[in-house]
């Protein structure tokens, strides 16, 4: 066999293997968006070095916006992937839970005065309190799903409905403002570092979850419960606790995202903060090729899917699509992903691939 044929065969095998992998979907979507923007407006990829109001160097451009806002979505996608895999449903209350956790952070930092001159508590203390609160609300959702056997979307509808009112109640319906500039570092830039801080926070979260999945049985147990709950129970697992645990982990992810959100403005708007972010988080999981009915998952694909969703959002804003119309465009993507993930379509694609392979084999013999 000639070297050219070996290379061609190797390329075919590589592409065939890539197509079978879950991560193919977000990579393909990323390439499509990149090519579209490259053709429509190459300046989309321009990155410039400038200075913020404090005189510190910062990188700006559409790609930096994707890294910045996509990072908080990637953090949520970590928890949402585990919840989806274990429970076979999604948590639609993450936006409201972010409002609650963000409100708690500001309450601890501001104390009884909504506009204090100095911080009333260390930022780390406020964050840890928010983690506890967010995990408790995650535990509430998890208990309804795991112990009371309520469908996840129905169970989390309770917090989705009441969450923002709870967030406003925590601060007596006031809008607290943190004047300390160090608080803005978490959602903006650390002086001297031109890359957005949320990207580094997301990188730490990604590293932690990959270490957890590598050195513990969390991933294996989560997939086992999602694939067949009864079978996993016969193998000595506790499906109820594993489902419950995934919602608690999602609560922790919510607290991290809340810190980034409220740090951006050093304040909060209860009705607007993290609005519709649950849709983006679910879409990131779906775009990662993960089944929304539970079972096997690919965490890397979900995280990449989060950045692809932000890529899509930034592209739509770039071309002056109104914010109210964004859900309609994303709904189209959801429909396509759901249709492609159905057994009938997968069966059709598999049959098409076999016919294509047989056709090539006949051509080579001929």
Short mmCIF file of C-alpha atoms in Angstrom, two decimals:
data_model
loop_
_atom_site.label_atom_id
_atom_site.label_comp_id
_atom_site.label_asym_id
_atom_site.label_seq_id
_atom_site.Cartn_x
_atom_site.Cartn_y
_atom_site.Cartn_z
CA UNK A 1 0.00 0.00 0.00
CA UNK A 2 1.39 3.42 -1.00
CA UNK A 3 2.05 6.14 1.59
CA UNK A 4 -0.68 8.33 0.07
CA UNK A 5 -3.28 5.58 0.49
CA UNK A 6 -2.13 4.94 4.06
CA UNK A 7 -2.51 8.62 4.90
CA UNK A 8 -5.93 8.74 3.23
CA UNK A 9 -7.06 5.62 5.11
CA UNK A 10 -5.75 7.07 8.38
CA UNK A 11 -7.66 10.30 7.81
CA UNK A 12 -10.85 8.37 7.10
CA UNK A 13 -10.43 6.30 10.28
CA UNK A 14 -9.75 9.44 12.31
CA UNK A 15 -12.82 11.23 10.95
CA UNK A 16 -14.94 8.14 11.43
CA UNK A 17 -13.80 7.81 15.05
CA UNK A 18 -14.37 11.51 15.68
CA UNK A 19 -17.90 11.34 14.29
CA UNK A 20 -18.76 8.52 16.69
CA UNK A 21 -17.59 10.56 19.67
CA UNK A 22 -19.93 12.88 21.58
CA UNK A 23 -17.52 15.78 21.38
CA UNK A 24 -17.97 15.83 17.59
CA UNK A 25 -21.23 17.80 17.95
CA UNK A 26 -19.85 20.85 19.83
CA UNK A 27 -16.69 20.85 17.68
CA UNK A 28 -18.78 20.84 14.50
CA UNK A 29 -21.00 23.64 15.86
CA UNK A 30 -17.90 25.64 16.83
CA UNK A 31 -16.42 25.28 13.35
CA UNK A 32 -19.69 26.31 11.69
CA UNK A 33 -19.96 29.45 13.84
CA UNK A 34 -16.28 30.29 13.30
CA UNK A 35 -16.54 29.95 9.51
CA UNK A 36 -19.76 31.97 9.44
CA UNK A 37 -18.19 34.85 11.37
CA UNK A 38 -15.01 34.64 9.35
CA UNK A 39 -17.00 35.10 6.14
CA UNK A 40 -19.51 37.63 7.48
CA UNK A 41 -17.04 39.82 9.38
CA UNK A 42 -13.40 38.79 9.96
CA UNK A 43 -13.05 41.56 12.56
CA UNK A 44 -15.07 39.32 14.88
CA UNK A 45 -11.79 37.58 15.76
CA UNK A 46 -9.87 40.79 16.46
CA UNK A 47 -8.45 41.12 19.98
CA UNK A 48 -7.09 44.45 21.18
CA UNK A 49 -5.09 45.39 24.25
CA UNK A 50 -6.49 48.45 26.00
CA UNK A 51 -6.82 49.93 29.47
CA UNK A 52 -9.77 50.05 31.84
CA UNK A 53 -10.87 52.97 34.00
CA UNK A 54 -8.28 52.05 36.63
CA UNK A 55 -5.49 52.17 34.06
CA UNK A 56 -4.88 48.40 34.04
CA UNK A 57 -4.26 46.52 30.76
CA UNK A 58 -7.21 44.44 29.53
CA UNK A 59 -7.83 42.39 26.41
CA UNK A 60 -11.07 43.17 24.60
CA UNK A 61 -12.94 41.77 21.63
CA UNK A 62 -15.71 39.32 20.84
CA UNK A 63 -13.52 36.31 21.60
CA UNK A 64 -12.72 37.69 25.04
CA UNK A 65 -16.45 38.21 25.62
CA UNK A 66 -17.01 34.54 24.80
CA UNK A 67 -14.30 33.48 27.24
CA UNK A 68 -15.67 35.83 29.89
CA UNK A 69 -19.39 35.08 29.84
CA UNK A 70 -18.99 31.52 28.60
CA UNK A 71 -17.02 30.67 31.75
CA UNK A 72 -19.93 31.13 34.15
CA UNK A 73 -22.06 29.00 31.83
CA UNK A 74 -19.35 26.30 31.74
CA UNK A 75 -19.38 26.17 35.55
CA UNK A 76 -23.16 25.62 35.54
CA UNK A 77 -22.84 23.02 32.77
CA UNK A 78 -20.65 20.91 35.09
CA UNK A 79 -23.42 20.53 37.67
CA UNK A 80 -26.20 20.33 35.10
CA UNK A 81 -24.43 17.46 33.32
CA UNK A 82 -24.29 15.39 36.52
CA UNK A 83 -27.94 16.14 37.37
CA UNK A 84 -29.07 15.22 33.85
CA UNK A 85 -27.03 12.01 33.78
CA UNK A 86 -28.26 10.78 37.17
CA UNK A 87 -31.89 11.90 37.22
CA UNK A 88 -32.78 11.93 33.54
CA UNK A 89 -34.13 15.47 33.93
CA UNK A 90 -32.98 19.05 34.26
CA UNK A 91 -32.92 21.70 36.97
CA UNK A 92 -34.73 24.79 35.66
CA UNK A 93 -34.24 26.77 38.87
CA UNK A 94 -30.51 27.60 38.50
CA UNK A 95 -31.20 31.19 37.44
CA UNK A 96 -33.38 31.83 40.50
CA UNK A 97 -30.86 30.00 42.70
CA UNK A 98 -28.10 32.30 41.40
CA UNK A 99 -30.26 35.27 42.42
CA UNK A 100 -30.59 33.80 45.94
CA UNK A 101 -26.88 33.01 46.30
CA UNK A 102 -25.91 36.42 44.91
CA UNK A 103 -28.29 38.13 47.30
CA UNK A 104 -26.74 36.21 50.22
CA UNK A 105 -23.23 37.30 49.20
CA UNK A 106 -24.27 40.95 49.11
CA UNK A 107 -26.17 40.63 52.39
CA UNK A 108 -23.10 39.29 54.19
CA UNK A 109 -20.78 41.88 52.62
CA UNK A 110 -23.09 44.84 53.24
CA UNK A 111 -24.66 43.82 56.55
CA UNK A 112 -27.69 45.85 57.57
CA UNK A 113 -26.56 48.86 55.52
CA UNK A 114 -27.25 48.40 51.81
CA UNK A 115 -24.51 50.86 50.85
CA UNK A 116 -21.65 50.52 53.36
CA UNK A 117 -18.35 52.36 52.98
CA UNK A 118 -16.38 49.24 53.88
CA UNK A 119 -16.99 45.49 53.69
CA UNK A 120 -18.80 44.13 56.75
CA UNK A 121 -17.25 40.69 56.29
CA UNK A 122 -14.42 39.10 54.26
CA UNK A 123 -15.36 38.11 50.71
CA UNK A 124 -14.39 34.49 51.35
CA UNK A 125 -16.82 34.32 54.28
CA UNK A 126 -19.65 35.72 52.12
CA UNK A 127 -18.84 33.19 49.40
CA UNK A 128 -18.77 30.25 51.82
CA UNK A 129 -22.13 31.28 53.29
CA UNK A 130 -23.55 31.49 49.75
CA UNK A 131 -22.14 28.01 49.02
CA UNK A 132 -23.95 26.59 52.05
CA UNK A 133 -27.23 28.31 51.13
CA UNK A 134 -27.04 27.28 47.46
CA UNK A 135 -26.22 23.70 48.40
CA UNK A 136 -29.17 23.64 50.81
CA UNK A 137 -31.52 24.74 48.03
CA UNK A 138 -29.88 22.15 45.79
CA UNK A 139 -30.52 19.59 48.52
CA UNK A 140 -34.17 20.71 48.61
CA UNK A 141 -34.51 20.07 44.87
CA UNK A 142 -32.58 16.82 45.18
CA UNK A 143 -34.81 15.57 47.99
CA UNK A 144 -37.94 16.20 45.94
CA UNK A 145 -36.48 14.31 42.98
CA UNK A 146 -34.62 11.50 44.73
CA UNK A 147 -36.77 10.77 47.78
CA UNK A 148 -40.22 11.92 46.68
CA UNK A 149 -39.77 10.72 43.09
CA UNK A 150 -40.98 13.98 41.54
CA UNK A 151 -39.95 14.63 37.95
CA UNK A 152 -36.91 17.02 38.03
CA UNK A 153 -38.42 19.76 35.91
CA UNK A 154 -41.58 19.79 38.02
CA UNK A 155 -39.67 19.66 41.32
CA UNK A 156 -37.37 22.56 40.39
CA UNK A 157 -40.32 24.59 39.14
CA UNK A 158 -41.02 25.48 42.79
CA UNK A 159 -37.71 27.30 43.25
CA UNK A 160 -37.88 28.65 39.71
CA UNK A 161 -41.14 30.39 40.66
CA UNK A 162 -40.26 31.57 44.17
CA UNK A 163 -36.49 31.99 43.99
CA UNK A 164 -36.24 35.61 42.89
CA UNK A 165 -38.79 36.69 45.51
CA UNK A 166 -36.69 34.94 48.15
CA UNK A 167 -33.60 36.74 46.84
CA UNK A 168 -35.33 40.12 47.17
CA UNK A 169 -36.60 39.24 50.65
CA UNK A 170 -33.05 38.46 51.86
CA UNK A 171 -32.07 42.10 51.30
CA UNK A 172 -35.45 43.60 52.26
CA UNK A 173 -36.11 44.32 48.59
CA UNK A 174 -33.23 46.81 48.55
CA UNK A 175 -30.43 46.91 45.97
CA UNK A 176 -27.18 46.67 47.96
CA UNK A 177 -24.02 48.10 46.43
CA UNK A 178 -20.47 47.03 47.32
CA UNK A 179 -18.05 49.93 47.02
CA UNK A 180 -14.84 47.96 47.67
CA UNK A 181 -13.02 47.63 44.30
CA UNK A 182 -11.49 44.26 45.19
CA UNK A 183 -14.93 42.64 44.99
CA UNK A 184 -15.18 43.50 41.28
CA UNK A 185 -12.05 41.45 40.53
CA UNK A 186 -14.02 38.17 40.53
CA UNK A 187 -16.29 39.24 37.67
CA UNK A 188 -13.83 41.53 35.94
CA UNK A 189 -10.04 41.73 35.82
CA UNK A 190 -7.32 41.32 38.39
CA UNK A 191 -4.97 44.33 38.12
CA UNK A 192 -2.06 43.49 35.83
CA UNK A 193 -3.77 40.45 34.27
CA UNK A 194 -5.51 41.29 30.95
CA UNK A 195 -7.57 38.07 30.82
CA UNK A 196 -11.02 38.03 32.52
CA UNK A 197 -10.97 36.47 35.99
CA UNK A 198 -14.07 34.27 35.33
CA UNK A 199 -11.98 32.28 32.85
CA UNK A 200 -9.48 31.37 35.59
CA UNK A 201 -12.30 30.53 38.01
CA UNK A 202 -13.86 28.25 35.39
CA UNK A 203 -10.46 26.64 34.73
CA UNK A 204 -10.11 25.80 38.44
CA UNK A 205 -13.65 24.34 38.52
CA UNK A 206 -12.96 22.26 35.41
CA UNK A 207 -9.70 20.98 36.90
CA UNK A 208 -11.42 20.04 40.16
CA UNK A 209 -14.27 18.15 38.48
CA UNK A 210 -11.92 16.25 36.19
CA UNK A 211 -9.78 15.23 39.17
CA UNK A 212 -12.91 14.14 41.03
CA UNK A 213 -14.15 12.11 38.05
CA UNK A 214 -10.71 10.56 37.57
CA UNK A 215 -9.90 9.61 41.15
CA UNK A 216 -13.39 8.84 42.51
CA UNK A 217 -16.31 6.72 41.37
CA UNK A 218 -18.71 9.67 41.09
CA UNK A 219 -18.82 9.56 37.29
CA UNK A 220 -19.26 5.79 37.14
CA UNK A 221 -21.98 5.74 39.79
CA UNK A 222 -23.81 8.67 38.20
CA UNK A 223 -23.88 6.98 34.81
CA UNK A 224 -24.91 3.65 36.30
CA UNK A 225 -27.89 5.19 38.08
CA UNK A 226 -28.89 7.11 34.94
CA UNK A 227 -28.65 4.07 32.68
CA UNK A 228 -30.55 1.64 34.92
CA UNK A 229 -31.54 2.61 38.44
CA UNK A 230 -32.80 -0.83 39.42
CA UNK A 231 -29.70 -2.58 38.14
CA UNK A 232 -27.42 -0.16 39.98
CA UNK A 233 -29.36 -0.85 43.19
CA UNK A 234 -28.80 -4.59 42.74
CA UNK A 235 -25.08 -3.87 42.38
CA UNK A 236 -24.97 -2.24 45.81
CA UNK A 237 -25.32 1.41 44.83
CA UNK A 238 -27.69 3.89 46.44
CA UNK A 239 -29.44 5.62 43.50
CA UNK A 240 -31.42 7.91 45.81
CA UNK A 241 -28.32 9.35 47.46
CA UNK A 242 -26.43 9.69 44.16
CA UNK A 243 -29.27 11.69 42.60
CA UNK A 244 -29.45 13.82 45.73
CA UNK A 245 -25.68 14.40 45.64
CA UNK A 246 -25.72 15.64 42.03
CA UNK A 247 -28.22 18.36 42.92
CA UNK A 248 -26.03 19.43 45.86
CA UNK A 249 -23.01 19.64 43.53
CA UNK A 250 -25.07 21.75 41.13
CA UNK A 251 -25.86 24.02 44.08
CA UNK A 252 -22.13 24.53 44.64
CA UNK A 253 -21.71 25.42 40.95
CA UNK A 254 -24.57 27.90 41.32
CA UNK A 255 -22.76 29.65 44.20
CA UNK A 256 -19.60 30.07 42.12
CA UNK A 257 -21.60 31.47 39.19
CA UNK A 258 -23.44 33.80 41.58
CA UNK A 259 -20.16 35.22 42.88
CA UNK A 260 -19.13 36.05 39.31
CA UNK A 261 -22.53 37.53 38.47
CA UNK A 262 -22.85 39.92 41.41
CA UNK A 263 -19.16 40.84 41.19
CA UNK A 264 -19.62 42.20 37.67
CA UNK A 265 -21.83 45.06 38.86
CA UNK A 266 -21.07 44.94 42.60
CA UNK A 267 -24.84 44.89 42.98
CA UNK A 268 -27.86 42.85 41.94
CA UNK A 269 -31.08 43.15 39.99
CA UNK A 270 -33.30 40.37 41.27
CA UNK A 271 -35.53 40.07 38.22
CA UNK A 272 -32.75 40.22 35.62
CA UNK A 273 -29.71 38.46 37.06
CA UNK A 274 -29.04 35.13 35.34
CA UNK A 275 -32.34 35.38 33.46
CA UNK A 276 -32.90 32.33 31.21
CA UNK A 277 -29.43 30.99 32.04
CA UNK A 278 -30.99 27.61 32.83
CA UNK A 279 -31.91 27.27 29.17
CA UNK A 280 -28.31 27.90 28.12
CA UNK A 281 -27.00 25.41 30.69
CA UNK A 282 -29.38 22.70 29.48
CA UNK A 283 -28.54 23.52 25.89
CA UNK A 284 -24.82 23.21 26.67
CA UNK A 285 -25.42 19.69 28.00
CA UNK A 286 -27.46 18.76 24.92
CA UNK A 287 -24.93 20.32 22.56
CA UNK A 288 -22.28 18.16 24.22
CA UNK A 289 -24.07 15.14 22.79
CA UNK A 290 -25.33 14.02 26.20
CA UNK A 291 -28.70 12.34 26.38
CA UNK A 292 -31.24 14.53 28.19
CA UNK A 293 -32.90 11.35 29.45
CA UNK A 294 -29.84 10.44 31.52
CA UNK A 295 -27.09 7.84 31.40
CA UNK A 296 -23.64 8.23 29.91
CA UNK A 297 -22.15 11.71 29.74
CA UNK A 298 -19.10 13.53 28.43
CA UNK A 299 -18.11 16.38 30.76
CA UNK A 300 -15.57 17.86 28.35
CA UNK A 301 -18.21 18.03 25.61
CA UNK A 302 -20.65 19.81 27.94
CA UNK A 303 -18.03 22.41 28.92
CA UNK A 304 -17.11 22.99 25.28
CA UNK A 305 -20.84 23.18 24.52
CA UNK A 306 -21.17 26.02 27.04
CA UNK A 307 -18.59 28.10 25.20
CA UNK A 308 -20.25 27.27 21.88
CA UNK A 309 -23.59 28.54 23.25
CA UNK A 310 -21.89 31.77 24.30
CA UNK A 311 -20.27 31.92 20.85
CA UNK A 312 -23.77 31.71 19.34
CA UNK A 313 -25.14 34.37 21.73
CA UNK A 314 -22.25 36.75 21.00
CA UNK A 315 -22.66 36.20 17.26
CA UNK A 316 -26.37 37.05 17.45
CA UNK A 317 -25.63 40.21 19.44
CA UNK A 318 -22.92 41.09 16.93
CA UNK A 319 -25.51 41.12 14.16
CA UNK A 320 -27.95 43.24 16.19
CA UNK A 321 -30.43 40.53 17.12
CA UNK A 322 -32.66 41.84 19.91
CA UNK A 323 -32.23 40.17 23.30
CA UNK A 324 -35.93 39.27 23.37
CA UNK A 325 -35.46 37.28 20.15
CA UNK A 326 -32.46 35.25 21.38
CA UNK A 327 -34.56 32.44 22.93
CA UNK A 328 -36.25 31.87 19.57
CA UNK A 329 -32.91 31.27 17.83
CA UNK A 330 -31.72 29.03 20.63
CA UNK A 331 -35.01 27.12 20.51
CA UNK A 332 -34.22 26.21 16.91
CA UNK A 333 -30.90 24.76 18.07
CA UNK A 334 -32.69 22.82 20.83
CA UNK A 335 -35.15 21.36 18.30
CA UNK A 336 -32.30 20.27 16.01
CA UNK A 337 -30.38 18.66 18.87
CA UNK A 338 -33.43 16.85 20.23
CA UNK A 339 -34.35 15.55 16.77
CA UNK A 340 -30.79 14.39 16.09
CA UNK A 341 -30.67 12.57 19.44
CA UNK A 342 -33.86 10.57 18.83
CA UNK A 343 -33.38 6.81 18.27
CA UNK A 344 -35.10 6.98 14.87
CA UNK A 345 -32.73 9.61 13.50
CA UNK A 346 -29.66 7.89 14.99
CA UNK A 347 -30.80 4.63 13.39
CA UNK A 348 -31.21 6.40 10.06
CA UNK A 349 -27.77 8.01 10.30
CA UNK A 350 -26.22 4.67 11.22
CA UNK A 351 -27.85 2.98 8.23
CA UNK A 352 -26.75 5.83 5.97
CA UNK A 353 -23.16 5.46 7.23
CA UNK A 354 -23.17 1.72 6.54
CA UNK A 355 -24.49 2.25 3.00
CA UNK A 356 -21.86 4.90 2.39
CA UNK A 357 -19.15 2.55 3.65
CA UNK A 358 -20.44 -0.32 1.47
CA UNK A 359 -20.50 1.98 -1.53
CA UNK A 360 -16.86 2.91 -0.99
CA UNK A 361 -15.92 -0.76 -0.56
CA UNK A 362 -17.62 -1.68 -3.86
CA UNK A 363 -15.87 1.24 -5.58
CA UNK A 364 -12.46 0.12 -4.28
CA UNK A 365 -13.07 -3.47 -5.46
CA UNK A 366 -14.18 -2.18 -8.84
#
